[in-house]
Coordinates of C-alpha atoms and ligand atoms in Angstrom, one line a residue:
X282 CA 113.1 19.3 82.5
X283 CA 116.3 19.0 84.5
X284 CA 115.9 14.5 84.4
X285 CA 114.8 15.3 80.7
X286 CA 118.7 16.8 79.5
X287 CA 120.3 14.4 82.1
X288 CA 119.2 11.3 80.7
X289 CA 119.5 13.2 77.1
X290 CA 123.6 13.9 78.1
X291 CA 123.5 10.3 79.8
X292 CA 122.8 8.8 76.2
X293 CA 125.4 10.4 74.7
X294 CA 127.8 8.6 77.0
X295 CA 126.7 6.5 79.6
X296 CA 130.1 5.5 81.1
X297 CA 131.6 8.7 81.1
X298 CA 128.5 11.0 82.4
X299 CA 126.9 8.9 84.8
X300 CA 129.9 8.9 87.0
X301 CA 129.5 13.4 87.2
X302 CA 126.2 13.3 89.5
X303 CA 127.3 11.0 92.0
X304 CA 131.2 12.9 92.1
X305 CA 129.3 15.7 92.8
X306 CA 126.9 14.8 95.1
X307 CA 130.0 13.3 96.9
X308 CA 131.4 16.7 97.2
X309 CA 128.6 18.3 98.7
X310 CA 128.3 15.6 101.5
X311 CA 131.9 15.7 102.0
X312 CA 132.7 19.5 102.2
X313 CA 129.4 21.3 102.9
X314 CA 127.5 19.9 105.7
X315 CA 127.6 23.3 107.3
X316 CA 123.8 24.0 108.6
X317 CA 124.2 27.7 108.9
X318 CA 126.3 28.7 105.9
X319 CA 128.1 32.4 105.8
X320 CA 125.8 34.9 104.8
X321 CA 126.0 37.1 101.3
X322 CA 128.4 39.8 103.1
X323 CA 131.0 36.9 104.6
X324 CA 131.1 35.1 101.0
X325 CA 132.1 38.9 99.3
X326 CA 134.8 39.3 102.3
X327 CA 136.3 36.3 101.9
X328 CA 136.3 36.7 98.2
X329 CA 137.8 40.3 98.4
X330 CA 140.3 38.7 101.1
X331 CA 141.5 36.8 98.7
X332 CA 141.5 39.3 95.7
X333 CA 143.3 42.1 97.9
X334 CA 145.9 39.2 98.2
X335 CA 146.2 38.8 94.7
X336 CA 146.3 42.5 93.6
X337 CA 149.3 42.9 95.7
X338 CA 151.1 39.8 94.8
X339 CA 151.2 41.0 91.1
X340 CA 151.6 44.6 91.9
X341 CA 154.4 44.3 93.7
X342 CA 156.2 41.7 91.5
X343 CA 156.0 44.0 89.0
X344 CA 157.3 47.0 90.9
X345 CA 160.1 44.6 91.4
X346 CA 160.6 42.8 88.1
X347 CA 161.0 45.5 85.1
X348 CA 160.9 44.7 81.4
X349 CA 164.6 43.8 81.9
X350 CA 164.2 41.1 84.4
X351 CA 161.6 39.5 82.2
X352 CA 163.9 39.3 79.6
X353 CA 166.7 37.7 81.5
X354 CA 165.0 35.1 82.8
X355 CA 164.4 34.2 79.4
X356 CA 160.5 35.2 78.6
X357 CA 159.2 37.4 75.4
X358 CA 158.0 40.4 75.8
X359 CA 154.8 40.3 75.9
X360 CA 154.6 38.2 79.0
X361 CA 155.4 41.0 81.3
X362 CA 152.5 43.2 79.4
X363 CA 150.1 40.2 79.9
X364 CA 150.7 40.2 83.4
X365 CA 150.4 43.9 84.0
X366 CA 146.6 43.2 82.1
X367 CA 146.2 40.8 84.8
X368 CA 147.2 42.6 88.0
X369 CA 144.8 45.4 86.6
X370 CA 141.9 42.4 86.7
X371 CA 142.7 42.0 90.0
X372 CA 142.7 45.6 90.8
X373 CA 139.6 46.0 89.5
X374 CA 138.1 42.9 91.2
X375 CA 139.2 44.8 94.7
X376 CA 137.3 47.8 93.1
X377 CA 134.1 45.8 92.4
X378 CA 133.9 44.2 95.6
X379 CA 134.9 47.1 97.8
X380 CA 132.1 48.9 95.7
X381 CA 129.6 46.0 96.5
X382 CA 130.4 46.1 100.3
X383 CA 130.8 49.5 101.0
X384 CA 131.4 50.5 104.8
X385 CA 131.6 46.2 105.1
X386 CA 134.6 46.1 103.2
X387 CA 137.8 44.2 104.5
X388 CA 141.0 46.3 103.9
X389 CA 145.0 44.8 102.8
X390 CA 146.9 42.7 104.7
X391 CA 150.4 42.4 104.3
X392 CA 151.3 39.7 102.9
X393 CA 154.8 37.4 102.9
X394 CA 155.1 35.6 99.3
X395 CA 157.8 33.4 99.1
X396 CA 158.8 33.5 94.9
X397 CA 162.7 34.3 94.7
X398 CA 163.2 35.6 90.9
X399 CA 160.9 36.2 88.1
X400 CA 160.5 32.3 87.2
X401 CA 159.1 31.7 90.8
X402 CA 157.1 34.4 90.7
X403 CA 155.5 33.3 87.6
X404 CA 155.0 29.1 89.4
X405 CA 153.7 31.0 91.6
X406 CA 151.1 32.9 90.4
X407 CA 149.6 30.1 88.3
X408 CA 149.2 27.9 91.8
X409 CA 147.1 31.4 93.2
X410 CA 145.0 31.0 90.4
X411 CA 144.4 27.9 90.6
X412 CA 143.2 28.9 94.3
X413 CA 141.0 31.4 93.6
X414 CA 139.2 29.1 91.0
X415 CA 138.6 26.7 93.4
X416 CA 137.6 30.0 96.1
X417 CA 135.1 30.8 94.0
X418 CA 133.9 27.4 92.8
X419 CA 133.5 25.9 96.4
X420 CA 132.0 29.3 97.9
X421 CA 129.2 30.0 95.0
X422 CA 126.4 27.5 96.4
X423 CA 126.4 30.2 99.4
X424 CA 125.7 33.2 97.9
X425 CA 121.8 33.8 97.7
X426 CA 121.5 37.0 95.5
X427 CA 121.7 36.3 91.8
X428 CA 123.4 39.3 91.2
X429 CA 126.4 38.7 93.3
X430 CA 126.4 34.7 91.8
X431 CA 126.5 36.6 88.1
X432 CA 129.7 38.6 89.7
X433 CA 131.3 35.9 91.1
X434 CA 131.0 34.2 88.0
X435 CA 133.0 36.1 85.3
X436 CA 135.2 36.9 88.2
X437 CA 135.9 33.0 88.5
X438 CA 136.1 32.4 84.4
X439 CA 138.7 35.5 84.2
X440 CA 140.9 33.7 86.9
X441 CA 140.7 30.6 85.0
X442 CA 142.1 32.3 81.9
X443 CA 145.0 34.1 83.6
X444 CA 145.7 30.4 85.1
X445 CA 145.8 28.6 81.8
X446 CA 147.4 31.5 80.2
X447 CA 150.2 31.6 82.4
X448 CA 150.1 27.9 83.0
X449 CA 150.7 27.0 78.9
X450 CA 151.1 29.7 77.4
X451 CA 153.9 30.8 79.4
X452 CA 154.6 28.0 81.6
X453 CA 154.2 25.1 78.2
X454 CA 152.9 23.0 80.2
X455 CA 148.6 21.9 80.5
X456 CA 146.3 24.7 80.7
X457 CA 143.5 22.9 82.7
X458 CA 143.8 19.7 85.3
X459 CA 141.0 17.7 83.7
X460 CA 137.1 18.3 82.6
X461 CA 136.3 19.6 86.1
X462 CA 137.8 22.4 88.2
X463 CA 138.0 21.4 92.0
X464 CA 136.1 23.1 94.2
X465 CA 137.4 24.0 97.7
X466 CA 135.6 24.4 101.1
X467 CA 136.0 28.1 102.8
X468 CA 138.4 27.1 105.3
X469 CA 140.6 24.8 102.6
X470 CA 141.4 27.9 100.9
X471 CA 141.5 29.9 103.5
X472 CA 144.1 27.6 105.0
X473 CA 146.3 27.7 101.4
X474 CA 146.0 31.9 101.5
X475 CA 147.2 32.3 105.4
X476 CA 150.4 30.6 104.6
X477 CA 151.2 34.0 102.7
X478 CA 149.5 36.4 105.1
X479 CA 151.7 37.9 107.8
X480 CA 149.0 39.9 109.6
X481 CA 145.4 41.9 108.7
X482 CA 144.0 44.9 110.1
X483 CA 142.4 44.7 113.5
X484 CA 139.4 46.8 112.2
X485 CA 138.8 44.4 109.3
X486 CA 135.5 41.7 110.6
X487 CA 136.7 38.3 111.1
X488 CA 135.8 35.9 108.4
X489 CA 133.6 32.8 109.4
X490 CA 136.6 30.6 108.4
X491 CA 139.5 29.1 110.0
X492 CA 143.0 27.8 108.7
X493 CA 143.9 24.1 109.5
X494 CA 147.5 23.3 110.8
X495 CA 150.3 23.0 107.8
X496 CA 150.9 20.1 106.0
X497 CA 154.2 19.3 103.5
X498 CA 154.9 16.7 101.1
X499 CA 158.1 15.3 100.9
X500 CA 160.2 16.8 97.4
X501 CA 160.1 14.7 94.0
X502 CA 156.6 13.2 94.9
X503 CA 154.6 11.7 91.8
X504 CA 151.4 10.1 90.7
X505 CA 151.9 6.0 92.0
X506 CA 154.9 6.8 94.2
X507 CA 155.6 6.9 97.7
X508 CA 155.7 10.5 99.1
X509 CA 156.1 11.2 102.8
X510 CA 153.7 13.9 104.5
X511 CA 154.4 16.0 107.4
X512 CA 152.0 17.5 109.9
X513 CA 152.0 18.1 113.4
X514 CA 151.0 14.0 113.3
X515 CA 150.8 14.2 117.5
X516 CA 147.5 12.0 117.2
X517 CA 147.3 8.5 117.7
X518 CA 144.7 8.0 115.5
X519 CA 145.2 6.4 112.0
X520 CA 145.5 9.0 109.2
X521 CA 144.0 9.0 105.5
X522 CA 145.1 11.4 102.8
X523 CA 142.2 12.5 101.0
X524 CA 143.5 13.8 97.3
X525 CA 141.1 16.2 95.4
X526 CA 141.2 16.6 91.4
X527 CA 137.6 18.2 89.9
X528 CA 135.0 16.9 91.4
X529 CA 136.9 13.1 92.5
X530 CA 138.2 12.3 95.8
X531 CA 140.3 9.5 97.3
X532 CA 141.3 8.6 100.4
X533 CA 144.4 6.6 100.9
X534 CA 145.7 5.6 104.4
X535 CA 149.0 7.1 105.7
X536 CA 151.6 4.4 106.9
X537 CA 153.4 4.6 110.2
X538 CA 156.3 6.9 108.5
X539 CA 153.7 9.0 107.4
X540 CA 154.3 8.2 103.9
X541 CA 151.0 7.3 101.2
X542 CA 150.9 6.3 97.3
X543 CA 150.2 9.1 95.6
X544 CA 146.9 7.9 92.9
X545 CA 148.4 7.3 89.7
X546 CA 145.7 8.8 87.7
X547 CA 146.3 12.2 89.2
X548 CA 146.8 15.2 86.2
X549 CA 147.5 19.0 87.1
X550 CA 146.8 20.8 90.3
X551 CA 146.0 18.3 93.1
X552 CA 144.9 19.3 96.4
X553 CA 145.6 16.9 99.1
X554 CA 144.8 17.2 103.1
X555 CA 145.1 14.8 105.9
X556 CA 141.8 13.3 108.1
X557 CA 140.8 11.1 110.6
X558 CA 138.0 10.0 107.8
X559 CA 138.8 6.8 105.6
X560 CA 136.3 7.9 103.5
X561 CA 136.0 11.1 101.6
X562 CA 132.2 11.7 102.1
X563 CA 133.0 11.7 105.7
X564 CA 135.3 14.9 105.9
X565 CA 134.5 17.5 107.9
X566 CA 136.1 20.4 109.7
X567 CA 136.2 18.2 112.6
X568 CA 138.4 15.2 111.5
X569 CA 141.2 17.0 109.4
X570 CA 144.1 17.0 110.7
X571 CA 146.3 19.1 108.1
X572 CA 146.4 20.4 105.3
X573 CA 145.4 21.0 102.3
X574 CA 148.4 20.9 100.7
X575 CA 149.1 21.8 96.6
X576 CA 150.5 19.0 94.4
X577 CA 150.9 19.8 90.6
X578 CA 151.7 17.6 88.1
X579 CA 151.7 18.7 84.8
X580 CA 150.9 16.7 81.7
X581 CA 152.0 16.9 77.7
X582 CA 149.4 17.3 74.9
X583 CA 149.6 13.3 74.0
X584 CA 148.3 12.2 77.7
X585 CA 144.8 10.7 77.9
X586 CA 143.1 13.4 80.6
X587 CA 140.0 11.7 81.7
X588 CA 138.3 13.1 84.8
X589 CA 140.0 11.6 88.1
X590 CA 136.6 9.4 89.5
X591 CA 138.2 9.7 92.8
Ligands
NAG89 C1 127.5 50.0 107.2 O1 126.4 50.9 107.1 C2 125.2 50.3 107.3 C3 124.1 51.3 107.0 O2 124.3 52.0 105.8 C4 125.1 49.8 108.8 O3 123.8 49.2 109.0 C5 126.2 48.9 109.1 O4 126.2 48.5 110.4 C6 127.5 49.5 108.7 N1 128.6 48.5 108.9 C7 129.7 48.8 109.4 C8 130.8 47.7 109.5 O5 130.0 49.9 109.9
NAG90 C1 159.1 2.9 108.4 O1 160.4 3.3 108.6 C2 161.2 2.3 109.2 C3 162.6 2.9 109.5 O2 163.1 3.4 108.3 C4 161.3 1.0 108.4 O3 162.0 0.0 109.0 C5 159.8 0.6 108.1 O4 159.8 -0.5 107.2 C6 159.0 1.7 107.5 N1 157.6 1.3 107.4 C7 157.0 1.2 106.2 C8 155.5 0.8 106.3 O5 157.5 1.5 105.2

């Protein structure tokens, strides 16, 4: 059945589909080799972690931005409106999951976002969605109950719509990076989501993850330029960037400055971290070094927007 539709699909398109099996079975060599995965409870923490995070960024941007400050910064009306629809998504996702867990529950943090006015706030907010699409797309394959898969499911497919809402529809620029979301490991986005945490409550259980140290791309980076990376770079060892975009992945070696080409065929949200690992199959939790790190680069209607074969 299953080689039945694949070669059916493959028909349609040899070039283009043959190349989607062999990205993905990259993926999972290169980012899940873990032989004791987290259990069902660890996977809803991590994903009400992250939704707690959410529901408070929008909440209390809100609090802060009125109608008023919408409308000086330039944005119709109904953008604030849309947004309130949203932080009550992300309310209710708290609700679901904290329902799901019960006394297993993880409570608020508090949390240190770093948008300015209601423009950055906005940028900001379609980068977190972006996360939590790739949260929930990299931590699916663990969860064993089909119920809770079903859950985290629409939950993912809601996040993608407030992303490409408030990515074109507000922000007029692409609405998707390319055919394929990117999924990210556990610790990936758990090492994206600390850099906005200050401090959690002692009683809440510790997540199997762990953040990896902070990496930084020089300003005014772009797709076949030059950009300089920093990271606490004290090891002699040569470095790779490894940039992810759906399910392709390249590794490019870092130069004595620290400084790599940046793939030219990258589109949208980029993620890009640095290892010990020339190749991309090969990274593990014990050869990165940094990162990841977010790169976006947005694209007009008229750009080709194949799938980056990494
Ligand atoms: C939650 O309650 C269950 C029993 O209903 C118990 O087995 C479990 O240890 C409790 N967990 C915590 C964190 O208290
Ligand atoms: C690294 O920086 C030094 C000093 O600016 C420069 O001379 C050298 O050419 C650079 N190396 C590369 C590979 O660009």
């Amino acid at each position: 059945m299953k080689s039945a539709s694949i070669a059916a699909i493959a028909a349609l398109g040899a070039a283009s589909v043959s190349a989607v099996p062999s990205a993905y079975a990259e993926f999972k060599n290169a980012l899940h080799r873990r032989a004791d995965g987290p259990t069902d409870t660890q996977v809803l923490q991590y994903a009400l972690t992250l939704e707690n995070l959410e529901k408070r960024f929008y909440a209390d941007a809100l609090s802060q931005f009125d109608e008023a400050a919408f409308e000086a910064a330039g944005y119709p009306n109904w953008v604030r409106g849309r947004l309130s629809q949203i932080a009550g998504h992300e309310s209710d996702h708290v609700s679901l999951l904290s329902t799901a867990l019960g006394n297993d529950s993880v409570a608020e943090c508090t949390y240190n976002f770093p948008y300015t006015d209601v423009k950055s706030f906005v940028g900001l907010a379609t980068l977190l969605e972006n996360v939590g699409v790739s949260a929930y797309a990299g931590a699916a394959q663990y969860i064993t109950s089909k119920d809770y898969l079903t859950v985290a499911a629409v939950i993912l497919s809601t996040e993608a719509r407030h992303q490409a809402w408030e990515s074109s529809a507000v922000g007029g620029s692409n609405p998707w990076g390319s055919a394929y979301d990117t999924p990210l490991d556990l610790n990936m986005v758990y090492t994206l989501a600390s850099a906005f945490i200050t401090s959690c409550p002692d009683s809440n259980a510790a997540l199997p993850v762990k953040a990896y140290p902070t990496l930084t791309i020089g300003e005014g980076y772009a797709p076949g330029s030059s950009a300089s990376f920093t990271f606490d770079d004290s090891h002699s060892a040569t470095n790779y960037v490894i940039f992810y975009e759906g399910l392709g992945a390249r590794a490019v070696q870092l130069d004595e400055n620290d400084s790599a080409t940046i793939p030219s065929e990258l589109q949208g949200v980029v993620y890009a971290l640095v290892s010990t690992s020339s190749d991309p199959k090969g990274v593990t939790t014990d050869n990165i070094v940094a990162g990841p790190a977010i790169l976006n680069f947005p694209f007009d209607a008229w750009t080709e927007n194949p799938a980056f074969a990494g």
